[in-house]
Short mmCIF file of N, CA and C in Angstrom, two decimals:
data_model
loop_
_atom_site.label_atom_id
_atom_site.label_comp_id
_atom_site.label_asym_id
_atom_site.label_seq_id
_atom_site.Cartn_x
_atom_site.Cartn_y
_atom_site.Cartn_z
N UNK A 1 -44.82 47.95 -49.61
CA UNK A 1 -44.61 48.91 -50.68
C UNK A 1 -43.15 49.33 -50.73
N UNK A 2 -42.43 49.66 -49.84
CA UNK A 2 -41.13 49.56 -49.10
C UNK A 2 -40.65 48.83 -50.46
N UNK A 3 -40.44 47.37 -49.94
CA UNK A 3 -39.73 46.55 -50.50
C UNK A 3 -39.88 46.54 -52.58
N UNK A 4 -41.31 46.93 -52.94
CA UNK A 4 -40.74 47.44 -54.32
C UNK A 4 -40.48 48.08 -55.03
N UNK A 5 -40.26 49.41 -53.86
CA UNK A 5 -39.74 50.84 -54.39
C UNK A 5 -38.49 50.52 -54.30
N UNK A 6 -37.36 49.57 -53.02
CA UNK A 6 -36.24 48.94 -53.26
C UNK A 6 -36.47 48.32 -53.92
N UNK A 7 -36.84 47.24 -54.59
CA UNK A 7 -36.42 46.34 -55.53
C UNK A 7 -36.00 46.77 -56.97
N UNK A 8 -37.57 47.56 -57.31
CA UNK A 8 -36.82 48.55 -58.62
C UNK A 8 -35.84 49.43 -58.80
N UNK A 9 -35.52 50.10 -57.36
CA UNK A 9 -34.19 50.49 -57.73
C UNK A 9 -33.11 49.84 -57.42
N UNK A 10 -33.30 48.85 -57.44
CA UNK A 10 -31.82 48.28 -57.38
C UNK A 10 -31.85 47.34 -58.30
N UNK A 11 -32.58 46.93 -58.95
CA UNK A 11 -32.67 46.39 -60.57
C UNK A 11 -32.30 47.47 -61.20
N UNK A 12 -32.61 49.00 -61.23
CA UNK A 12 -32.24 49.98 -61.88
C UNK A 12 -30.92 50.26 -62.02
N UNK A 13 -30.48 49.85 -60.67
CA UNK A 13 -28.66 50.69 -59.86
C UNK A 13 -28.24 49.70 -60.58
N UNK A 14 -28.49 47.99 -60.74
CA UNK A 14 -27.95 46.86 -61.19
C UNK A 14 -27.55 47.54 -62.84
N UNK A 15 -28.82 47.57 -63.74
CA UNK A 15 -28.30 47.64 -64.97
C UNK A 15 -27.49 48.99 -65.20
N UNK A 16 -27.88 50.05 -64.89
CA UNK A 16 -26.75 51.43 -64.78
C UNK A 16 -25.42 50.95 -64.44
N UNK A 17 -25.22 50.79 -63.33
CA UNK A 17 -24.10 50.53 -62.86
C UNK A 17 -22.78 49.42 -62.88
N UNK A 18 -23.78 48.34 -63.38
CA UNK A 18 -23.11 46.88 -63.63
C UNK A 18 -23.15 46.21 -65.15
N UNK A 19 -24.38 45.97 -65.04
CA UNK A 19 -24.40 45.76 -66.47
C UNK A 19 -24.14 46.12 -67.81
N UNK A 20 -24.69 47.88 -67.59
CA UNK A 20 -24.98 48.72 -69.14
C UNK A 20 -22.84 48.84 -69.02
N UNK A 21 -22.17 49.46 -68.34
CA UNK A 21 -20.65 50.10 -68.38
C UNK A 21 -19.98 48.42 -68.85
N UNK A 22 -20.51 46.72 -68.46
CA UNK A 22 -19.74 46.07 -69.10
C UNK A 22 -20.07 45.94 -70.30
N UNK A 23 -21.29 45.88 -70.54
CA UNK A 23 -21.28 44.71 -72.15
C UNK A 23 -22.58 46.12 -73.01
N UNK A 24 -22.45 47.00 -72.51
CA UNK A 24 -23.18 48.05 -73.59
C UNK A 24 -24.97 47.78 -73.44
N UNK A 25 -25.47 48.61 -74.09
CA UNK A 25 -27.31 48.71 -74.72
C UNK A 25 -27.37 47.69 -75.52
N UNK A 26 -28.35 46.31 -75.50
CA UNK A 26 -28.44 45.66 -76.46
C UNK A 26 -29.78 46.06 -77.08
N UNK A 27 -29.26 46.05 -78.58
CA UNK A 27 -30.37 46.41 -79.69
C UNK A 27 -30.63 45.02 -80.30
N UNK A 28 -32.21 44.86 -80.09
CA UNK A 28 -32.59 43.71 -80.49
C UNK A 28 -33.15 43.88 -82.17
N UNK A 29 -33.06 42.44 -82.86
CA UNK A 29 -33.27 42.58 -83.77
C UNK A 29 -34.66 42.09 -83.68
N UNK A 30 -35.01 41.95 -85.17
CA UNK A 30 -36.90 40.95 -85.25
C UNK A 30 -36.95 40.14 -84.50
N UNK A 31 -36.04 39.26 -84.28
CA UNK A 31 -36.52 37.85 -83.55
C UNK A 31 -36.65 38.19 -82.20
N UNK A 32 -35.99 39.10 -81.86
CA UNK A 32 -35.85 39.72 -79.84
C UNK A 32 -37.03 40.31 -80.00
N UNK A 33 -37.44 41.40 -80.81
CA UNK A 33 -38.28 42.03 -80.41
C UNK A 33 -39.54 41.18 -80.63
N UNK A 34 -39.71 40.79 -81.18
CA UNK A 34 -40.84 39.85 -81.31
C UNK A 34 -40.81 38.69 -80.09
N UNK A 35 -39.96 38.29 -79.30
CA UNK A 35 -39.70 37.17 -78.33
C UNK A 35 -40.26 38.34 -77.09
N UNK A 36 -39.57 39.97 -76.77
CA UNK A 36 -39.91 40.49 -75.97
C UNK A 36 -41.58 40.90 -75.86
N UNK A 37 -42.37 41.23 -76.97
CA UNK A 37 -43.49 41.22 -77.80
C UNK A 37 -44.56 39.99 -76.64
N UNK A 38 -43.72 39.10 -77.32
CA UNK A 38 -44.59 37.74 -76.92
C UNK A 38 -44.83 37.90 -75.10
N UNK A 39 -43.66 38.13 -74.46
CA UNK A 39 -42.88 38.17 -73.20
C UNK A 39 -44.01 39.48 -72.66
N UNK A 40 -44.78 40.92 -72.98
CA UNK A 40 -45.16 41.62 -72.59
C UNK A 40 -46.87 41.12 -72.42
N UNK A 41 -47.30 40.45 -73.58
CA UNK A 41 -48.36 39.59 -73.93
C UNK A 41 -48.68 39.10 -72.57
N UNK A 42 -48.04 38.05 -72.54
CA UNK A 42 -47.58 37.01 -71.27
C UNK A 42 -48.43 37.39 -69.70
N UNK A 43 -46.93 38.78 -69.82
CA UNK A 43 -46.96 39.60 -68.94
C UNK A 43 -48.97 40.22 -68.29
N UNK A 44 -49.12 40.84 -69.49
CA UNK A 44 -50.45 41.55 -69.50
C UNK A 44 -51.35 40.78 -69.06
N UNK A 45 -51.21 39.56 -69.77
CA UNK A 45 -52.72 38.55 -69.44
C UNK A 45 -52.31 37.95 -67.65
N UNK A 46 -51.23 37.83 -66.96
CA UNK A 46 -51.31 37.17 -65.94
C UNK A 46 -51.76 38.81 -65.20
N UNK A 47 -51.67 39.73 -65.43
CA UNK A 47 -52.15 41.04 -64.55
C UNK A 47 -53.75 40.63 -64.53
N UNK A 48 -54.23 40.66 -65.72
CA UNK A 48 -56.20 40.63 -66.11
C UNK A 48 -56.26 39.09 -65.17
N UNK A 49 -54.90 38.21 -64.75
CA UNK A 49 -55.85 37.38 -64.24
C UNK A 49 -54.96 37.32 -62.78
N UNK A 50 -54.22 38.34 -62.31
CA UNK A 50 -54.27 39.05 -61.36
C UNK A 50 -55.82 39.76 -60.53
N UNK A 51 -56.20 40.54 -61.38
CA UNK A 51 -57.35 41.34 -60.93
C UNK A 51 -58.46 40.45 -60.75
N UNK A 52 -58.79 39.34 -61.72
CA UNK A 52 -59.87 38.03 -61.81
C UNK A 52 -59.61 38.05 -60.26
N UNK A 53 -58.23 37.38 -59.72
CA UNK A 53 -58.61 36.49 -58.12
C UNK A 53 -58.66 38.13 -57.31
N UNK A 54 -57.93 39.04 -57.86
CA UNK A 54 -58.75 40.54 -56.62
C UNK A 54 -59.91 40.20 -56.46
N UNK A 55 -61.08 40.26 -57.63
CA UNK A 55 -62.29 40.61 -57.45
C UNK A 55 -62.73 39.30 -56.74
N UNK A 56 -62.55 38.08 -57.28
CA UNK A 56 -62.79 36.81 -55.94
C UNK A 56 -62.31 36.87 -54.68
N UNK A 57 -60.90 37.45 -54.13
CA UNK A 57 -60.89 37.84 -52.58
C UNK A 57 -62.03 38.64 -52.56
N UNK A 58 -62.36 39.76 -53.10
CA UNK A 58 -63.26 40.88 -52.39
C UNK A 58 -64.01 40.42 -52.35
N UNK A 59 -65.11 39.87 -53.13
CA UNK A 59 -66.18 39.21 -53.03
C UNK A 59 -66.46 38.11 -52.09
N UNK A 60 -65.19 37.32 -51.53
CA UNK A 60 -64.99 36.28 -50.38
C UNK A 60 -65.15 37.01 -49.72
N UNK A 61 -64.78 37.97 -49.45
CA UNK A 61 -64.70 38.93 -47.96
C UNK A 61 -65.75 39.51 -47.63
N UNK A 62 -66.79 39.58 -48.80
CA UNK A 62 -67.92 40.62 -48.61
C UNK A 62 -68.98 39.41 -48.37
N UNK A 63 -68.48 38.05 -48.54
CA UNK A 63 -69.56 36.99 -48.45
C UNK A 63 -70.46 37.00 -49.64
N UNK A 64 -70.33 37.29 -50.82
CA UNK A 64 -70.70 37.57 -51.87
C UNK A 64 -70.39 36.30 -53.18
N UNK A 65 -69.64 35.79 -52.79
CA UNK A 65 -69.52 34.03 -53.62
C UNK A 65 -70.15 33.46 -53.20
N UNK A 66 -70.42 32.77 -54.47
CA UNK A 66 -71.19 31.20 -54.51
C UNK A 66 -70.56 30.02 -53.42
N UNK A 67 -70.94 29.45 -52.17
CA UNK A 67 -70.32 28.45 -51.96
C UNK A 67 -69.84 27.46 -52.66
N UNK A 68 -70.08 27.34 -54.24
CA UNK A 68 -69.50 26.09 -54.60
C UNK A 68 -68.12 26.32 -55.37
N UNK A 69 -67.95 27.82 -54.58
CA UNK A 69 -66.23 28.69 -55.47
C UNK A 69 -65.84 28.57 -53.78
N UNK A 70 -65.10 27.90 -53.75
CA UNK A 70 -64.42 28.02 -51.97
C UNK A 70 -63.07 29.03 -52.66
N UNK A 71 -63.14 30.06 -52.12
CA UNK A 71 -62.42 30.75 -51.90
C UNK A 71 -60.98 30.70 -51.42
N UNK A 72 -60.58 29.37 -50.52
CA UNK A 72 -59.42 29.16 -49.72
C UNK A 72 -58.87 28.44 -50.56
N UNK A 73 -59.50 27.44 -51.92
CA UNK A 73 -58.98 26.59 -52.28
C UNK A 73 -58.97 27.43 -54.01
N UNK A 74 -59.63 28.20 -54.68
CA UNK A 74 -59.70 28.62 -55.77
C UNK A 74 -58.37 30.04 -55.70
N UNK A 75 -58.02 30.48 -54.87
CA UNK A 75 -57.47 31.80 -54.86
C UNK A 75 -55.70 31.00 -54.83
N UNK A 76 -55.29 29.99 -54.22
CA UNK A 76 -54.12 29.12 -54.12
C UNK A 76 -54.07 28.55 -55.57
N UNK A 77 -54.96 27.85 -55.94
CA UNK A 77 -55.08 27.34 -57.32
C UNK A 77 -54.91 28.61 -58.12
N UNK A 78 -55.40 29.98 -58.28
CA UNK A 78 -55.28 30.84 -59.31
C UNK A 78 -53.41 31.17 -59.09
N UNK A 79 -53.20 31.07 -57.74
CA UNK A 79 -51.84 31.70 -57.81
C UNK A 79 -50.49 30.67 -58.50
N UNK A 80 -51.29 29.38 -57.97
CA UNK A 80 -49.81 28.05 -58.73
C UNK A 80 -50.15 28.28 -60.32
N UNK A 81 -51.52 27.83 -60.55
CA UNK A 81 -51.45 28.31 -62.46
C UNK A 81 -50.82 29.33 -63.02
N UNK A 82 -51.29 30.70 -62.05
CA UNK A 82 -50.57 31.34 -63.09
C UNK A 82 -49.08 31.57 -63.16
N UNK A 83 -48.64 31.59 -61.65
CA UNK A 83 -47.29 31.82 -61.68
C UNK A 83 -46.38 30.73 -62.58
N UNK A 84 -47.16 29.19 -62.46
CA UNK A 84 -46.58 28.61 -63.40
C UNK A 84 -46.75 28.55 -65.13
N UNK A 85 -47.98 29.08 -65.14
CA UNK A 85 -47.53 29.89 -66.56
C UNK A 85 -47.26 30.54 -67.29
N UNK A 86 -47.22 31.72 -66.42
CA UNK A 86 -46.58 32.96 -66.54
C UNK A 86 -45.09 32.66 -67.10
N UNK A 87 -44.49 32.16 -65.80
CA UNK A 87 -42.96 31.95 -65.62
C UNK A 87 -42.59 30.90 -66.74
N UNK A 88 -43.12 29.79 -66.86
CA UNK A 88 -43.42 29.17 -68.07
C UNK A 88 -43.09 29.44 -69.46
N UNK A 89 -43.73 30.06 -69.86
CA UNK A 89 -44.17 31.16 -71.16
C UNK A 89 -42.88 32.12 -71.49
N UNK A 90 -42.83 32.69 -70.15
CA UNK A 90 -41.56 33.46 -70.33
C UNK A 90 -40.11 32.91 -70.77
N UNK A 91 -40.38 31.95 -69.81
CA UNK A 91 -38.70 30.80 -70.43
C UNK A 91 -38.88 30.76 -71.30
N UNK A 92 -39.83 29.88 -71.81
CA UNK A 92 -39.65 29.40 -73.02
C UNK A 92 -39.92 30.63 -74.43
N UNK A 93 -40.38 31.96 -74.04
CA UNK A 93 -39.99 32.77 -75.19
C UNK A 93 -38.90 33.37 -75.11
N UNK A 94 -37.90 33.62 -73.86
CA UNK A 94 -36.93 34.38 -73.70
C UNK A 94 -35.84 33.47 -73.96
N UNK A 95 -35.97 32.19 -74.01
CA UNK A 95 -35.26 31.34 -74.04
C UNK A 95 -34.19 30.96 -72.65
N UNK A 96 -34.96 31.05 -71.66
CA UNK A 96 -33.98 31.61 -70.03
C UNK A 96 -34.35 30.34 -69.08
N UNK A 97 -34.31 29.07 -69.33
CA UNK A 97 -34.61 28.17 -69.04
C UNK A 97 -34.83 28.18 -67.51
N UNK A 98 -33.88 29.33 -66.51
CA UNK A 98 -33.53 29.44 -65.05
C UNK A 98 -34.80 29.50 -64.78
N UNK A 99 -35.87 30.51 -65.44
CA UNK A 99 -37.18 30.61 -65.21
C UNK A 99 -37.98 29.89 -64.89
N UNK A 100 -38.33 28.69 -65.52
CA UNK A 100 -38.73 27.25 -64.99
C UNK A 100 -38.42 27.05 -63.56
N UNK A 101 -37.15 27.14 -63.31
CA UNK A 101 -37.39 26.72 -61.76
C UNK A 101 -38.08 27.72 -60.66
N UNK A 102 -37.65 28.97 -61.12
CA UNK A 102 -37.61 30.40 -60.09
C UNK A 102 -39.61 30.16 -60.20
N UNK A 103 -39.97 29.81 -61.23
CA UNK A 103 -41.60 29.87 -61.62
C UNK A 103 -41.84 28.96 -60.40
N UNK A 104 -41.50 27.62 -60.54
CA UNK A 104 -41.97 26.33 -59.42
C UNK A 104 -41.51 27.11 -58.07
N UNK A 105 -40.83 27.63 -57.89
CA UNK A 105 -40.21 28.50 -56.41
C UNK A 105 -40.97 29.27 -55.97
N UNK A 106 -41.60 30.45 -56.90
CA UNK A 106 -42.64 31.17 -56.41
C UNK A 106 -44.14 30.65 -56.23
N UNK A 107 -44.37 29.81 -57.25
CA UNK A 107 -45.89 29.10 -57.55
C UNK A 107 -45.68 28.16 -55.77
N UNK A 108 -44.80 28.15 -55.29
CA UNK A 108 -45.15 26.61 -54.37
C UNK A 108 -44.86 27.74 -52.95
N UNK A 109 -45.15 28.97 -52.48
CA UNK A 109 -45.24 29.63 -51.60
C UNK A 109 -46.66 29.61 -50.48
N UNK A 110 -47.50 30.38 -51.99
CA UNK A 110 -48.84 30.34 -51.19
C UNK A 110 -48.87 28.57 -51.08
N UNK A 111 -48.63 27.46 -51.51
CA UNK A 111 -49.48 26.29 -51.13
C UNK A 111 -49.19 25.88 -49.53
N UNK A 112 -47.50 26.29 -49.71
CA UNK A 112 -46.86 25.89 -48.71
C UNK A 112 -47.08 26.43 -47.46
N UNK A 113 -47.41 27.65 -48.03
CA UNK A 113 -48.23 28.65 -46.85
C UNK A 113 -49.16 27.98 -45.84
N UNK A 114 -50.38 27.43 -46.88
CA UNK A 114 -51.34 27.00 -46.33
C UNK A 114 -51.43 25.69 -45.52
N UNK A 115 -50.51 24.72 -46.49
CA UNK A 115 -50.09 23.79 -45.59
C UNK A 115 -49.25 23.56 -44.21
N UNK A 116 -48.44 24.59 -44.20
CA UNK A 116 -47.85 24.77 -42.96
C UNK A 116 -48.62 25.42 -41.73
N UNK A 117 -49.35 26.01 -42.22
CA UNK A 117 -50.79 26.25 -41.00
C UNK A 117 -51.57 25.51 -40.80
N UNK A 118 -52.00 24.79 -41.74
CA UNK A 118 -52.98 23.40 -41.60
C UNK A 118 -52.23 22.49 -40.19
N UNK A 119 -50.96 21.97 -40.64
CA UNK A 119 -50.45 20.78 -40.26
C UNK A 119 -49.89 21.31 -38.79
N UNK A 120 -49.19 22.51 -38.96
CA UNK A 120 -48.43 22.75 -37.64
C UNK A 120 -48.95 23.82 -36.85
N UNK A 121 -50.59 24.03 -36.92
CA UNK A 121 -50.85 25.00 -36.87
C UNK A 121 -50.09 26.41 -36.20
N UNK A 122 -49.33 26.84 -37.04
CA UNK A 122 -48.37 27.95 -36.56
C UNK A 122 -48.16 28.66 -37.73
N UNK A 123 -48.20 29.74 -37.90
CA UNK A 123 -48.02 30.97 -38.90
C UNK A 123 -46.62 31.10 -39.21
N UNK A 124 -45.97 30.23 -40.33
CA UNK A 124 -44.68 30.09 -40.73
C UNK A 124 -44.39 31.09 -42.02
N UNK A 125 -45.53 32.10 -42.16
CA UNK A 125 -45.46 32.39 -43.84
C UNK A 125 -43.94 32.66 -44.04
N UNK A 126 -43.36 33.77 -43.32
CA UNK A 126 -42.08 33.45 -43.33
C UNK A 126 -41.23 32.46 -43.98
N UNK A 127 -41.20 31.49 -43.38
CA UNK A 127 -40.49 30.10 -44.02
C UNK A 127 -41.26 30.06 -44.85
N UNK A 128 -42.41 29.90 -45.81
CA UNK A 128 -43.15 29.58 -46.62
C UNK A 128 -42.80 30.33 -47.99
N UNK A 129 -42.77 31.88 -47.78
CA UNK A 129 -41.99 32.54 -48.45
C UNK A 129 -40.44 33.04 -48.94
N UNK A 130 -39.90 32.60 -47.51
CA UNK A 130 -38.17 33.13 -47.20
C UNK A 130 -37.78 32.10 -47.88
N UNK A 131 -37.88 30.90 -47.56
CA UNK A 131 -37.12 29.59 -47.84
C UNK A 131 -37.21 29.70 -49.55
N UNK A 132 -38.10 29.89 -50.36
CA UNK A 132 -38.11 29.92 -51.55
C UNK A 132 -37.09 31.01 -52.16
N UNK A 133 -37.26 32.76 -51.33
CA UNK A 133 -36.60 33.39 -52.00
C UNK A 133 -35.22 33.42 -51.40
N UNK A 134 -35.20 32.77 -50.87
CA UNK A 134 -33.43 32.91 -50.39
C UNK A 134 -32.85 31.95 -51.76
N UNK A 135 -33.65 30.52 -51.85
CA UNK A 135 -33.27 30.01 -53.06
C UNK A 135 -32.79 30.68 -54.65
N UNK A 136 -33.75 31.23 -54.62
CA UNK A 136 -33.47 32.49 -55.88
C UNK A 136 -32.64 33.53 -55.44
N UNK A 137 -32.43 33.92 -54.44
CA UNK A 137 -31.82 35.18 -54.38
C UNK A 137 -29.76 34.62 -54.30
N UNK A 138 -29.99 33.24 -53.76
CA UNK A 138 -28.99 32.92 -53.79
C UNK A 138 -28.17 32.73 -55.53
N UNK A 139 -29.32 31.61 -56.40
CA UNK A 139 -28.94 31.51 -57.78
C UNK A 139 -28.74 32.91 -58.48
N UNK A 140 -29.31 33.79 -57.74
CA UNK A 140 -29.20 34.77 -58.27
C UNK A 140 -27.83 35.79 -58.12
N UNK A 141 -27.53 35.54 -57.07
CA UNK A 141 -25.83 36.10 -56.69
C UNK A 141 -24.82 34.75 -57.40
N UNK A 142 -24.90 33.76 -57.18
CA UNK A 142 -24.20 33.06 -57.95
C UNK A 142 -23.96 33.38 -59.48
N UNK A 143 -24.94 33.85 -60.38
CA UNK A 143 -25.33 34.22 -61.66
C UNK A 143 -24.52 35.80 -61.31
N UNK A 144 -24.54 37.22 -60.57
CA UNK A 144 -23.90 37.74 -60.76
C UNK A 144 -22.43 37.36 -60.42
N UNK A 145 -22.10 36.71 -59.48
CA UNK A 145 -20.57 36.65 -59.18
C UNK A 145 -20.15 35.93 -61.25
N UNK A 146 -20.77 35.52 -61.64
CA UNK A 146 -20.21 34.82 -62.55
C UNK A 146 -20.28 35.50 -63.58
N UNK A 147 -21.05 36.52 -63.64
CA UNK A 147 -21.04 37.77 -64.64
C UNK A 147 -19.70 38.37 -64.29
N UNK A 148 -19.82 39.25 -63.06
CA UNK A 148 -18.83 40.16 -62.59
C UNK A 148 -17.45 39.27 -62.98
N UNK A 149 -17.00 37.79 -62.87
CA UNK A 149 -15.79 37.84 -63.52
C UNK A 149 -15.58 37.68 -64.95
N UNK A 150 -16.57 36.92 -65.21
CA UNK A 150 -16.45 37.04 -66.89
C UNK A 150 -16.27 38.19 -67.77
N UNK A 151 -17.28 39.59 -67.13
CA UNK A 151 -17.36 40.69 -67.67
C UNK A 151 -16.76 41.48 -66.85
N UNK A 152 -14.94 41.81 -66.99
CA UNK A 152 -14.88 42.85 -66.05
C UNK A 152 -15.14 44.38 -66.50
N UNK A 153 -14.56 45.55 -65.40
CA UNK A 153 -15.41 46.60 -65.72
C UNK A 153 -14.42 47.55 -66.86
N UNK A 154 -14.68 47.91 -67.92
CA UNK A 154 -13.89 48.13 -68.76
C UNK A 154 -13.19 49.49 -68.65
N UNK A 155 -11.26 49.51 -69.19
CA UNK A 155 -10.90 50.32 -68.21
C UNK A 155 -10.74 51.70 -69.28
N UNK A 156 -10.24 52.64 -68.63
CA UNK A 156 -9.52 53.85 -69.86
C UNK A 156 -9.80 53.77 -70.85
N UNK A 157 -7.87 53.22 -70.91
CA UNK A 157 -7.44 52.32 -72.09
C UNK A 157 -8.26 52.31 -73.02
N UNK A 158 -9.02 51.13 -72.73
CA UNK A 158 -10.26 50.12 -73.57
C UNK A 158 -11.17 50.56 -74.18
N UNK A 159 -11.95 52.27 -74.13
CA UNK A 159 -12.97 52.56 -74.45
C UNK A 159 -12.04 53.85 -75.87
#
């Protein structure tokens, strides 16, 4: 819980502090708002099918599924679909192509998860998870260093 009470604020501190003082509030026109529109859509339906695999863990746990829903193998499958169409969907309405990959980055965690316990039997989630987000977190400092010089911070003078 920790980690996304930091995360949002520092997506928050990011646009306050970095973003909004270089390049201003963007006001979208029809076509944005309608792309963001689409983008909340998106959003909503991978939550309803968020809660779908809740209620299949709980019900795994309570021994309450059908054996012919294996649980170990349907709950991995709900997480690669959706993250890959979630992330998917989003590129391609936001037009943010980076998404596509960051989507395959997160979607291939839990598999990797599971496979790395299978094969080596050793609890790597760590690597299973780290190794992916260091990937993104790295494209992702690369993407600000390349903001921060393009957009510097505007001075006096200038405003």
């Amino acid at each position: 819980m920790f980690l996304i009470v930091a995360a949002i604020l520092f997506l928050w501190a990011g646009k306050r502090f970095i973003t909004t003082p270089r390049i201003g509030r963007v006001i979208y026109g029809p076509k944005g708002k309608a792309r963001n529109l689409k983008t909340v859509i998106v959003l909503a339906i991978s939550v309803l099918v968020g809660l779908v695999a809740f209620v299949i863990a709980a019900l795994s746990a309570k021994g309450s599924l059908p054996q012919s829903l294996p649980a170990e193998l349907l709950l991995p499958g709900i997480w690669v679909g959706n993250m890959l169409v979630v992330f998917s969907l989003a590129a391609y309405f936001l037009h943010f192509d980076r998404l596509y990959l960051i989507g395959v980055m997160f979607a291939i965690c839990v598999p990797l998860d599971i496979v790395l316990k299978e094969l080596l039997h050793l609890d790597l989630t760590f690597v299973a998870f780290g190794v992916p987000a260091m990937v993104i977190l790295i494209i992702g400092g690369i993407v600000l260093a390349r903001f921060l010089r393009k957009y510097s911070r505007p001075t006096e003078e200038s405003i």
